């Protein structure tokens, strides 16, 4: 038998060895293919891009045998592109996916009926989640009046300051109720000097090259890049005036603010040296500060509500956020909805999230937990949880739009020119708004053509 | 005896080529063809997809941001070639010296940066390029040089990328030059020395012609590599900032294709960049051939 096989192989024109290689290639290829088929995908998959969230989800689900078949995957920021491809090809979609607020718009394009996520509006209304949470936070994930994401976080923004430096200047935190008050204190605090030296002093760092701090302050004032109907409002008089006041802080004589440094660590170091009077920080940044700025700032800083734009006005704003979305084509959404609520609204998880990441939950009922009254040694035993939750209802809405990421990028693209005085705030914002409107108009025309069933 | 492989000689090459052809068709030809298809379409979300003909290309030709990004990418490519190649050649000449102490260690150390991912390098270099506490500004400050905002000054940031690129890839290019230097027969140097040629003349008459094919290859490879620059500006300068000051063509392509979801426009951009690269490569080929002749 073997002899016949060898004879047969000898007859193979290129020879016995190439035949062996061919057989091996075919056999290994078949083995790989069979293995792929046998290793069936998990019955239920959850994707996230945050390492800490991935671990937390895994622990929470592992505690419940009913969810033994759920696989949590942390894909890092590459997850967003992978999700985009999965949505395009309708393959390998997760059952539940955690998405960052600034990029969610890319999945919300086109007619509402084609949005690849399950519309959660009715479930949220039916189960009373809009009332049980801070409703403003849902705006970011709402397009055309329909909500496609379940958020868990508030991310109120506060001012981190050194009480000793403020006292030396003759101020108490309650004296700084408005930005005008703040600017007056910051101007007294000011010392000239070039970057890179230890002599300069500025009120606080404001970005001169990116628009996110400006947008946060615009939200605090009630403005936004888009309105609730999705139309562009970045060139509104309020937006222009806020940018002018932002520039006045940076460029007054003396200035009330200075350019943000190259990294958060440099900002922390400058605050620790008494070169900044304060820093703007959302709740999650307080955790970053406690981790990365421990040696610089531990036991030396406190937080206070932001000064308002007008006396008695809103004392906070917001930066950042994530939501859980349910891809439409990944199967029946009911179980995904239940797991989403478990992961995002489970009381123990919310408390743990505040303890480890300083994230203030959206769910009102959770704010009564004692964890929010615990003194924080890093912040001179201040009860920072209570300061943050007391600001919760003031967190402004940020309206969602499929064009949000593009809007941020277009604003960033002109921001350095605005702060350098090469273009006026009015012209810059009008330019960004016009570009956004042009892109929206082109897309709307395409949708209209598609609906009419005609090509150009 | 019956011949089991009768008729096989004609089919045999195809049998062996079949796996490659199948993979090539699946992973190269099909994506290329599909990107042409995409470049002729406009999509709005997953539900709307229309044929728009050459509209994406026409818009691209009028897009100032694209041409700005292309210009910055060309600047990076030129800066990289002018910065990296002479330095790489100098280092190759140095580590080619037999009498150099710890020669192997030098070679390895200089080659190491290319093994580190650009994203990790970008994170590390943020500490070096920090405006207030960065190592570089601290060092320059000792010599009375005022602090530069390496990562946030629009007039400086592209040069910061070039500098980082030089640090990353000089060692890699050095290895190619080293291989070229070791391929030059020693007899040529001996003959030149006998003819009375000094070190500079030997370098000009023997070394340079000997390594010219390598240099020509590296110029082309560096140009193509530079046009693919993405991760450094994405991580080191916050997605091509400040403003558009370090937005390369690949950063802009990603921005339009993946952040804005305009896949058709991004595909058109990819093809236009391919065309530009093809023209550059052809010009380089002509110049290097003319020089070799």
XYZ file of C-alpha atoms in Angstrom:
749
model
C 0.000 0.000 0.000
C 2.781 2.386 1.034
C 4.834 1.344 -1.983
C 1.881 2.112 -4.291
C 1.409 5.465 -2.634
C 5.089 6.321 -3.059
C 4.993 5.233 -6.696
C 1.955 7.343 -7.193
C 3.682 10.319 -5.560
C 6.763 9.770 -7.715
C 4.619 10.232 -10.764
C 3.661 13.733 -9.634
C 5.484 15.836 -12.232
C 7.180 18.411 -9.925
C 8.315 15.622 -7.593
C 7.538 14.036 -4.237
C 8.489 16.997 -1.994
C 6.239 19.563 -3.711
C 3.393 17.056 -3.473
C 4.044 16.680 0.251
C 4.032 20.489 0.627
C 0.765 20.685 -1.267
C -0.837 18.007 0.924
C 0.399 19.750 4.090
C -0.946 23.109 2.901
C -4.348 21.622 2.133
C -4.469 19.685 5.425
C -3.459 22.656 7.590
C -5.851 24.941 5.730
C -8.697 22.497 6.305
C -7.774 22.124 9.980
C -7.801 25.890 10.508
C -11.133 26.223 8.714
C -12.722 23.421 10.756
C -11.415 24.944 13.995
C -12.911 28.297 13.056
C -16.268 26.674 12.476
C -16.143 24.698 15.739
C -15.177 27.648 17.968
C -18.576 29.244 17.830
C -18.792 32.881 18.909
C -20.124 33.623 22.399
C -23.884 33.863 22.628
C -23.740 37.433 23.852
C -20.898 39.929 23.456
C -20.247 43.330 25.022
C -17.637 45.677 23.570
C -15.974 48.534 25.383
C -12.967 50.749 24.731
C -12.144 51.456 28.391
C -9.910 49.078 30.283
C -11.447 49.833 33.695
C -14.988 49.480 32.369
C -14.117 46.152 30.773
C -12.840 44.778 34.074
C -15.812 46.131 35.991
C -18.362 44.716 33.527
C -16.628 41.344 33.639
C -16.754 41.236 37.447
C -20.372 42.328 37.599
C -21.507 39.734 35.053
C -19.377 36.942 36.514
C -21.286 37.333 39.794
C -24.496 36.243 38.077
C -24.627 32.697 36.601
C -27.418 33.800 34.271
C -24.810 35.784 32.362
C -22.164 33.066 32.107
C -22.334 33.198 28.312
C -21.561 36.930 28.101
C -18.150 37.865 26.799
C -16.797 41.347 27.567
C -14.123 42.590 25.198
C -11.995 45.679 25.727
C -10.865 46.646 22.232
C -9.317 50.023 23.096
C -9.959 52.957 20.811
C -9.637 50.642 17.797
C -13.130 49.532 18.782
C -14.707 52.535 17.075
C -13.334 51.642 13.636
C -14.136 47.987 14.165
C -17.692 48.881 15.082
C -17.975 51.116 12.008
C -16.890 48.207 9.800
C -19.214 45.811 11.606
C -22.102 48.236 11.075
C -21.240 48.657 7.390
C -20.955 44.944 6.719
C -23.541 43.843 9.311
C -21.190 41.105 10.491
C -19.617 40.346 13.864
C -21.735 42.947 15.603
C -21.639 43.000 19.409
C -24.930 42.693 21.274
C -24.062 45.714 23.384
C -21.419 48.372 22.863
C -20.056 51.221 24.988
C -19.407 54.357 22.922
C -17.741 57.668 23.750
C -19.932 60.734 23.300
C -17.670 62.620 20.914
C -17.636 59.830 18.323
C -21.143 58.441 18.577
C -22.328 60.812 15.855
C -20.546 58.827 13.162
C -23.005 55.992 13.706
C -26.068 58.222 13.753
C -25.960 59.474 10.141
C -28.704 59.256 7.624
C -32.422 58.733 8.065
C -33.434 57.835 11.618
C -34.878 54.509 10.447
C -31.426 53.490 9.159
C -29.522 54.263 12.367
C -27.881 50.958 13.285
C -28.789 51.110 16.978
C -32.029 50.234 18.711
C -34.213 53.261 19.485
C -34.392 53.282 23.292
C -36.832 56.188 23.655
C -39.927 54.171 24.462
C -38.137 51.875 26.901
C -36.654 54.904 28.692
C -40.060 56.583 28.890
C -41.976 53.439 29.854
C -39.584 52.568 32.683
C -39.294 56.164 33.888
C -35.547 56.536 33.384
C -35.806 60.142 32.189
C -37.286 61.084 35.582
C -35.021 58.831 37.612
C -31.924 60.330 35.975
C -30.771 63.818 35.013
C -32.629 64.151 31.691
C -30.164 66.646 30.204
C -27.610 63.868 29.794
C -29.720 61.973 27.268
C -29.616 64.900 24.813
C -26.156 63.927 23.589
C -27.417 60.544 22.394
C -30.647 61.855 20.929
C -31.127 62.524 17.211
C -34.400 63.493 15.588
C -36.127 63.238 18.956
C -35.130 59.580 19.398
C -32.568 58.385 21.978
C -30.088 55.709 20.930
C -27.749 55.493 23.932
C -28.037 54.794 27.634
C -25.633 57.043 29.582
C -24.474 56.466 33.158
C -22.347 59.507 33.905
C -22.817 63.191 34.655
C -19.284 64.497 34.504
C -19.914 67.819 36.253
C -17.005 70.217 35.967
C -15.481 72.050 38.916
C -12.523 74.275 39.658
C -9.560 72.725 41.471
C -7.623 75.302 43.476
C -5.045 75.645 46.212
C -6.840 77.090 49.282
C -3.596 78.500 50.716
C -2.827 80.457 47.536
C -6.392 81.765 47.301
C -6.337 82.823 50.977
C -2.983 84.534 50.499
C -4.612 86.528 47.720
C -7.376 87.567 50.146
C -10.231 85.540 48.646
C -12.556 82.783 49.828
C -14.132 80.376 47.304
C -17.566 81.922 47.945
C -16.186 85.284 46.813
C -15.726 83.871 43.312
C -19.367 83.474 42.283
C -19.014 84.742 38.715
C -16.368 84.608 36.031
C -15.948 88.368 36.448
C -15.101 87.786 40.140
C -12.703 85.071 39.116
C -11.026 87.233 36.502
C -10.525 90.015 39.056
C -8.800 87.588 41.426
C -6.792 86.035 38.578
C -5.563 89.457 37.441
C -4.324 90.189 40.951
C -2.620 86.798 40.952
C -0.908 87.404 37.596
C 2.886 87.655 37.290
C 4.644 88.114 33.936
C 7.228 85.697 32.609
C 7.883 83.381 29.682
C 6.768 79.776 29.501
C 9.467 77.416 30.653
C 10.396 79.669 33.589
C 9.179 79.482 37.200
C 8.325 83.175 37.476
C 5.021 83.473 35.602
C 1.607 83.128 37.238
C -1.777 82.866 35.525
C -5.333 82.400 36.771
C -5.922 79.076 35.023
C -4.962 77.255 31.834
C -7.285 77.613 28.846
C -6.600 75.814 25.601
C -5.340 78.076 22.859
C -5.335 75.358 20.229
C -8.451 73.255 20.808
C -12.051 74.263 21.262
C -13.174 71.846 23.997
C -12.771 74.234 26.963
C -14.526 76.977 25.043
C -17.386 74.601 24.228
C -17.639 73.536 27.881
C -17.952 77.185 28.902
C -20.477 77.770 26.110
C -22.575 74.845 27.401
C -22.382 76.335 30.881
C -23.847 79.519 29.467
C -26.685 77.667 27.731
C -25.257 77.692 24.214
C -24.258 74.730 22.055
C -22.851 73.714 18.695
C -26.228 72.232 17.671
C -29.763 72.775 18.911
C -32.302 70.116 19.851
C -33.434 69.795 16.223
C -29.877 69.170 15.053
C -29.383 72.541 13.358
C -26.040 74.338 13.719
C -25.992 77.134 16.314
C -22.275 77.667 16.656
C -22.479 81.067 14.970
C -25.205 82.323 17.339
C -24.615 85.671 19.087
C -24.239 83.792 22.388
C -21.524 81.541 20.948
C -19.667 84.503 19.451
C -19.924 86.520 22.667
C -18.687 83.577 24.755
C -15.666 83.144 22.496
C -14.934 86.863 22.740
C -15.053 86.644 26.532
C -12.859 83.533 26.417
C -10.288 85.520 24.421
C -10.619 88.430 26.839
C -9.634 86.073 29.668
C -6.558 84.975 27.732
C -5.630 88.349 26.381
C -6.683 90.950 28.946
C -4.197 93.326 30.500
C -3.139 91.568 32.583
C -4.604 88.258 31.379
C -6.882 86.256 33.664
C -5.833 82.953 32.088
C -2.840 81.470 30.325
C -2.367 78.888 27.612
C -2.780 75.281 28.698
C 0.574 73.538 28.932
C 1.626 70.480 26.930
C -0.003 67.879 29.174
C -2.202 67.474 32.230
C 0.883 66.613 34.261
C 2.477 69.943 33.371
C -0.743 71.704 34.408
C -0.765 69.754 37.709
C 2.888 70.663 38.303
C 2.218 74.355 37.622
C -0.730 74.282 40.064
C 1.454 72.618 42.673
C 4.115 75.324 42.253
C 1.477 78.025 42.636
C 1.783 79.136 39.017
C -1.907 78.507 38.314
C -4.578 79.663 40.729
C -6.956 76.929 39.582
C -7.680 74.248 37.004
C -10.939 73.257 35.315
C -11.654 69.587 35.922
C -14.554 67.239 35.230
C -15.249 64.527 37.834
C -13.241 61.857 36.012
C -10.233 64.193 35.891
C -10.193 64.277 39.685
C -9.392 60.545 39.601
C -6.645 61.159 37.039
C -5.298 63.907 39.283
C -5.289 61.599 42.317
C -3.390 58.981 40.347
C -0.974 60.982 38.212
C -0.623 64.055 40.407
C -0.387 62.326 43.774
C 3.125 63.464 44.611
C 2.409 66.992 43.386
C -1.010 67.789 44.794
C -2.061 65.321 47.499
C -3.495 67.161 50.500
C -2.924 70.580 48.917
C -6.012 71.231 46.781
C -9.790 71.492 47.060
C -12.616 71.824 44.554
C -15.287 74.492 44.177
C -18.217 75.019 41.799
C -17.357 76.910 38.643
C -18.012 80.649 38.743
C -21.231 81.426 36.857
C -21.513 83.635 33.789
C -24.137 85.750 35.569
C -24.766 86.053 39.293
C -27.048 83.198 40.340
C -26.366 81.367 37.098
C -25.297 77.780 36.421
C -22.233 76.762 38.461
C -21.049 73.826 36.404
C -20.686 72.397 32.940
C -19.632 69.001 31.620
C -16.950 67.269 29.580
C -16.964 63.678 28.336
C -19.373 60.794 28.641
C -20.144 57.310 27.429
C -23.303 55.423 26.588
C -24.299 51.840 25.943
C -25.921 51.203 22.563
C -27.640 48.094 21.227
C -26.799 47.288 17.583
C -30.027 46.571 15.718
C -28.773 43.652 13.658
C -27.192 41.790 16.573
C -30.342 39.973 17.600
C -33.344 40.548 19.871
C -32.651 43.615 22.030
C -34.502 42.685 25.231
C -31.662 40.845 26.890
C -29.187 43.538 25.781
C -31.413 46.167 27.390
C -31.518 44.247 30.684
C -27.749 43.778 30.693
C -27.232 47.461 29.824
C -29.262 48.492 32.859
C -27.383 46.016 35.023
C -24.010 47.349 33.902
C -24.877 51.035 34.060
C -27.474 51.391 36.813
C -26.542 48.719 39.331
C -26.105 50.586 42.623
C -22.962 48.719 43.742
C -21.294 49.358 40.390
C -22.132 53.058 40.475
C -20.692 53.414 43.973
C -17.564 51.530 42.980
C -17.231 53.678 39.859
C -17.241 56.817 41.972
C -14.760 55.320 44.414
C -12.279 54.294 41.703
C -12.913 56.775 38.880
C -14.660 59.717 40.620
C -17.524 59.366 38.127
C -20.772 60.864 39.411
C -23.738 58.700 38.375
C -26.703 59.883 36.436
C -29.140 58.015 38.638
C -30.557 60.312 41.310
C -31.252 57.480 43.798
C -27.573 56.653 43.986
C -26.542 60.083 45.280
C -27.772 59.265 48.798
C -25.122 56.577 49.198
C -22.662 57.343 52.039
C -19.764 57.114 49.582
C -20.591 60.629 48.390
C -20.126 61.959 51.934
C -16.768 60.336 52.516
C -13.944 62.816 53.118
C -11.250 62.659 50.417
C -7.744 62.922 51.938
C -6.305 64.045 48.585
C -8.603 67.077 48.703
C -7.865 68.025 52.319
C -10.685 65.748 53.488
C -13.251 67.721 51.521
C -16.451 65.759 50.750
C -15.973 66.054 47.017
C -18.781 63.592 46.251
C -21.287 65.914 47.869
C -19.908 69.003 46.079
C -20.274 67.175 42.774
C -23.741 65.711 43.372
C -25.046 69.094 44.514
C -24.107 70.375 41.045
C -25.715 67.413 39.287
C -29.004 69.034 38.365
C -27.205 72.024 36.895
C -25.279 69.945 34.341
C -26.255 71.479 30.995
C -27.611 69.497 28.061
C -25.291 68.953 25.127
C -27.275 68.256 22.007
C -26.299 65.283 19.930
C -25.674 65.398 16.222
C -24.260 63.035 13.614
C -21.908 65.914 12.782
C -20.580 66.445 16.308
C -17.138 64.908 15.749
C -16.723 66.912 12.545
C -17.834 70.054 14.345
C -15.232 69.518 17.070
C -12.551 68.921 14.451
C -13.486 71.967 12.372
C -13.509 74.147 15.484
C -10.099 72.828 16.552
C -8.793 73.579 13.062
C -9.486 77.311 13.404
C -9.036 77.700 17.140
C -5.295 78.447 17.116
C -5.925 81.157 14.512
C -8.644 82.673 16.678
C -6.543 82.765 19.852
C -3.581 84.144 17.891
C -5.801 86.948 16.565
C -5.460 85.915 12.918
C -9.221 85.577 12.559
C -12.075 87.100 14.539
C -14.342 84.907 16.665
C -17.345 85.845 14.529
C -15.609 84.922 11.254
C -14.165 81.694 12.657
C -17.453 80.433 14.076
C -19.324 81.487 10.944
C -16.806 79.531 8.840
C -17.195 76.376 10.929
C -20.979 76.689 10.918
C -21.057 77.242 7.133
C -18.884 74.168 6.499
C -21.062 72.038 8.774
C -24.230 73.272 7.077
C -22.730 72.540 3.639
C -21.897 68.966 4.626
C -25.344 68.493 6.140
C -26.999 69.891 3.016
C -25.018 67.547 0.776
C -26.028 64.558 2.892
C -29.663 65.658 2.983
C -29.652 65.982 -0.800
C -28.218 62.473 -1.096
C -30.887 61.093 1.230
C -33.573 62.853 -0.805
C -32.164 61.397 -4.042
C -31.979 57.932 -2.517
C -35.584 58.212 -1.379
C -36.595 59.349 -4.849
C -34.639 56.404 -6.233
C -32.568 58.470 -8.644
C -28.881 59.057 -9.203
C -27.488 62.477 -10.153
C 1.147 1.292 -16.311
C -1.544 3.861 -15.886
C -0.066 7.357 -15.281
C -2.038 8.928 -12.422
C -0.860 12.454 -13.190
C -1.634 12.348 -16.884
C -2.390 15.825 -18.048
C -0.850 17.271 -14.892
C 2.200 19.001 -16.382
C 0.074 21.753 -17.849
C -2.068 22.153 -14.729
C 0.700 21.764 -12.145
C 1.948 25.389 -12.128
C -1.612 26.590 -11.675
C -2.079 24.192 -8.762
C 0.894 25.741 -7.019
C -0.041 29.261 -7.952
C -3.668 28.782 -6.950
C -3.275 29.429 -3.185
C -1.290 32.606 -3.856
C -3.652 33.746 -6.579
C -6.653 33.121 -4.362
C -5.119 35.101 -1.483
C -3.896 37.857 -3.818
C -7.289 38.180 -5.429
C -9.078 38.190 -2.066
C -6.806 40.454 -0.068
C -5.281 42.719 -2.745
C -7.269 42.842 -5.981
C -10.715 42.792 -4.423
C -9.999 45.588 -1.880
C -8.397 47.684 -4.633
C -11.365 47.201 -6.922
C -13.758 47.850 -4.057
C -11.967 51.090 -3.141
C -12.448 52.272 -6.741
C -16.131 51.414 -6.408
C -16.303 53.341 -3.120
C -14.520 56.354 -4.586
C -17.377 56.761 -7.020
C -20.078 56.690 -4.364
C -21.490 58.760 -1.543
C -22.835 57.119 1.582
C -24.872 58.673 4.370
C -24.946 56.246 7.255
C -25.435 52.558 6.580
C -28.713 52.983 4.685
C -27.943 55.462 1.897
C -25.405 54.703 -0.802
C -25.436 56.506 -4.159
C -23.357 56.547 -7.313
C -21.887 60.055 -7.707
C -19.405 59.498 -10.521
C -16.326 61.707 -10.247
C -17.899 64.082 -7.733
C -15.607 62.970 -4.883
C -12.532 63.639 -7.026
C -13.871 67.012 -8.139
C -14.508 68.030 -4.514
C -11.059 66.809 -3.562
C -9.399 69.008 -6.174
C -11.124 72.033 -4.593
C -10.432 70.961 -0.997
C -7.855 73.331 0.494
C -7.456 71.182 3.611
C -6.437 68.211 1.450
C -3.824 70.192 -0.467
C -2.545 71.689 2.786
C -2.214 68.197 4.249
C -0.451 67.020 1.093
C 1.989 69.935 1.348
C 2.739 69.174 4.991
C 3.250 65.498 4.172
C 5.672 66.456 1.394
C 7.480 68.739 3.876
C 7.751 65.846 6.323
C 9.008 63.557 3.541
C 11.633 66.080 2.416
C 12.666 66.805 6.003
C 12.917 63.109 6.755
C 15.031 62.366 3.694
C 17.327 65.337 4.225
C 17.599 64.674 7.945
C 17.706 60.908 8.072
C 19.773 59.796 5.116
C 22.951 61.872 5.628
C 22.845 61.051 9.336
C 22.238 57.366 8.611
C 25.153 57.302 6.171
C 27.426 59.035 8.682
C 26.473 56.568 11.398
C 26.904 53.640 9.007
C 30.421 54.859 8.165
C 31.102 55.166 11.889
C 29.840 51.756 12.970
C 31.542 50.175 9.954
C 34.904 51.020 11.478
C 36.598 47.823 12.600
C 38.349 49.572 15.455
C 35.176 51.059 16.951
C 34.777 50.102 20.605
C 31.611 48.062 21.329
C 30.672 48.179 17.659
C 27.876 45.598 17.989
C 26.311 47.470 20.882
C 26.301 50.745 18.939
C 24.705 49.103 15.940
C 21.993 47.493 18.059
C 21.314 50.643 20.061
C 20.975 52.788 16.962
C 18.622 50.274 15.368
C 16.395 49.899 18.450
C 14.051 52.914 17.985
C 12.459 51.373 14.896
C 11.369 48.379 16.990
C 9.304 50.579 19.296
C 5.786 51.373 18.110
C 5.159 54.950 17.014
C 2.324 55.289 19.521
C 4.665 54.425 22.417
C 7.301 56.780 21.065
C 4.725 59.543 20.848
C 3.751 59.063 24.503
C 7.407 59.084 25.587
C 8.283 62.112 23.493
C 5.508 64.144 25.110
C 7.710 64.208 28.206
C 10.645 65.396 26.134
C 8.765 68.064 24.208
C 6.724 69.513 27.111
C 6.782 73.317 27.043
C 7.112 73.907 30.776
C 8.810 70.835 32.220
C 9.976 69.017 29.057
C 13.494 67.611 29.052
C 14.445 69.395 25.828
C 13.366 72.845 26.978
C 15.065 72.319 30.334
C 18.255 71.436 28.497
C 18.034 74.337 26.051
C 17.178 76.688 28.925
C 20.611 76.016 30.427
C 22.109 77.589 27.324
C 19.769 80.561 27.502
C 17.482 79.351 24.711
C 13.858 80.414 25.407
C 11.292 77.644 25.779
C 9.684 76.441 22.558
C 6.201 74.990 22.453
C 7.254 71.958 20.437
C 3.827 70.362 20.306
C 1.464 73.349 20.275
C 3.152 76.060 18.252
C 1.808 75.797 14.671
C 5.107 77.095 13.301
C 7.160 74.499 15.139
C 5.112 71.335 15.358
C 5.877 69.914 11.910
C 9.594 70.187 12.646
C 8.951 68.322 15.904
C 7.498 65.478 13.846
C 10.486 65.537 11.500
C 12.846 65.394 14.496
C 10.953 62.464 15.975
C 10.957 60.728 12.588
C 14.722 61.217 12.343
C 15.154 59.639 15.774
C 12.901 56.727 14.834
C 14.168 55.779 11.400
C 17.819 56.851 11.130
C 19.042 53.594 12.682
C 16.885 51.579 10.309
C 18.331 53.377 7.286
C 21.797 53.021 8.772
C 21.486 49.231 8.554
C 20.797 49.456 4.806
C 23.799 51.725 4.294
C 25.917 49.405 6.403
C 24.976 46.487 4.162
C 25.847 48.642 1.133
C 29.206 49.636 2.589
C 30.072 46.033 3.354
C 29.263 45.122 -0.237
C 31.931 47.458 -1.659
C 35.041 45.398 -2.452
C 38.067 46.411 -0.354
C 40.248 46.225 -3.472
C 38.584 49.366 -4.807
C 39.692 51.335 -1.751
C 43.187 49.837 -2.015
C 43.416 50.767 -5.713
C 42.216 54.279 -4.990
C 44.737 54.643 -2.185
C 47.523 53.444 -4.496
C 46.405 56.062 -7.010
C 46.919 58.645 -4.293
C 43.270 59.319 -3.414
C 42.710 60.856 0.013
C 39.815 59.930 2.374
C 37.392 62.464 0.835
C 38.276 61.398 -2.720
C 37.860 57.726 -1.769
C 34.460 58.558 -0.298
C 33.394 60.417 -3.442
C 34.844 58.035 -6.005
C 34.310 54.667 -4.321
C 31.873 54.836 -1.416
C 29.180 57.076 -2.906
C 28.855 55.191 -6.229
C 28.903 51.923 -4.275
C 25.991 52.853 -2.052
C 24.041 54.897 -4.607
C 21.555 52.083 -5.435
C 20.863 51.732 -1.690
C 20.418 55.505 -1.320
C 18.044 55.572 -4.288
C 15.990 52.785 -2.755
C 15.917 54.524 0.637
C 14.806 57.827 -0.903
C 11.874 56.105 -2.593
C 11.027 53.988 0.459
C 11.241 57.009 2.808
C 8.995 59.046 0.521
C 6.372 56.321 0.392
C 6.675 55.745 4.155
C 6.322 59.461 4.860
C 3.110 59.652 2.878
C 1.729 56.914 5.120
C 2.523 58.923 8.266
C -0.403 58.626 10.637
C 0.265 57.401 14.163
C 2.891 59.990 15.157
C 0.731 63.073 14.480
C -2.357 61.252 15.737
C -0.871 60.570 19.168
C 1.984 63.062 19.580
C 0.196 66.177 18.337
C -3.399 65.276 19.180
C -4.805 64.207 15.818
C -2.787 66.499 13.619
C -3.036 69.682 15.646
C -2.731 72.414 16.628
C -5.344 73.426 14.111
C -4.209 71.686 10.954
C -0.514 72.369 11.579
C 0.480 68.691 11.666
C -2.435 67.175 9.762
C -0.856 64.827 7.241
C -2.728 63.404 4.313
C -3.375 60.093 6.126
C -4.683 61.897 9.208
C -7.077 63.840 6.981
C -8.078 60.689 5.127
C -8.894 58.983 8.422
C -10.746 62.060 9.667
C -12.986 62.196 6.606
C -13.412 58.476 6.157
C -13.869 57.304 9.712
C -14.763 60.296 11.890
C -17.036 61.914 9.335
C -18.112 58.624 7.751
C -17.453 59.921 4.214
C -15.890 56.675 3.019
C -16.240 57.522 -0.679
C -14.349 60.781 -0.238
C -11.621 59.016 1.762
C -11.297 56.349 -0.939
C -10.956 59.040 -3.616
C -8.297 60.699 -1.486
C -6.422 57.409 -1.227
C -6.358 57.053 -5.011
C -5.239 60.634 -5.564
C -2.378 60.157 -3.077
C -1.443 56.938 -4.881
C -1.280 58.891 -8.125
C 0.902 61.579 -6.547
C 3.217 58.917 -5.106
C 3.425 57.186 -8.459
C 4.502 60.415 -10.122
C 7.092 61.100 -7.407
C 8.427 57.535 -7.656
C 8.718 57.808 -11.448
C 10.587 61.095 -11.198
C 12.894 59.619 -8.567
C 13.475 56.554 -10.723
C 14.408 58.697 -13.722
C 16.763 60.856 -11.668
C 18.472 57.915 -9.998
C 18.784 56.011 -13.300
C 20.273 59.050 -15.001
C 22.749 59.388 -12.164
C 23.603 55.658 -12.237
C 24.230 55.851 -15.999
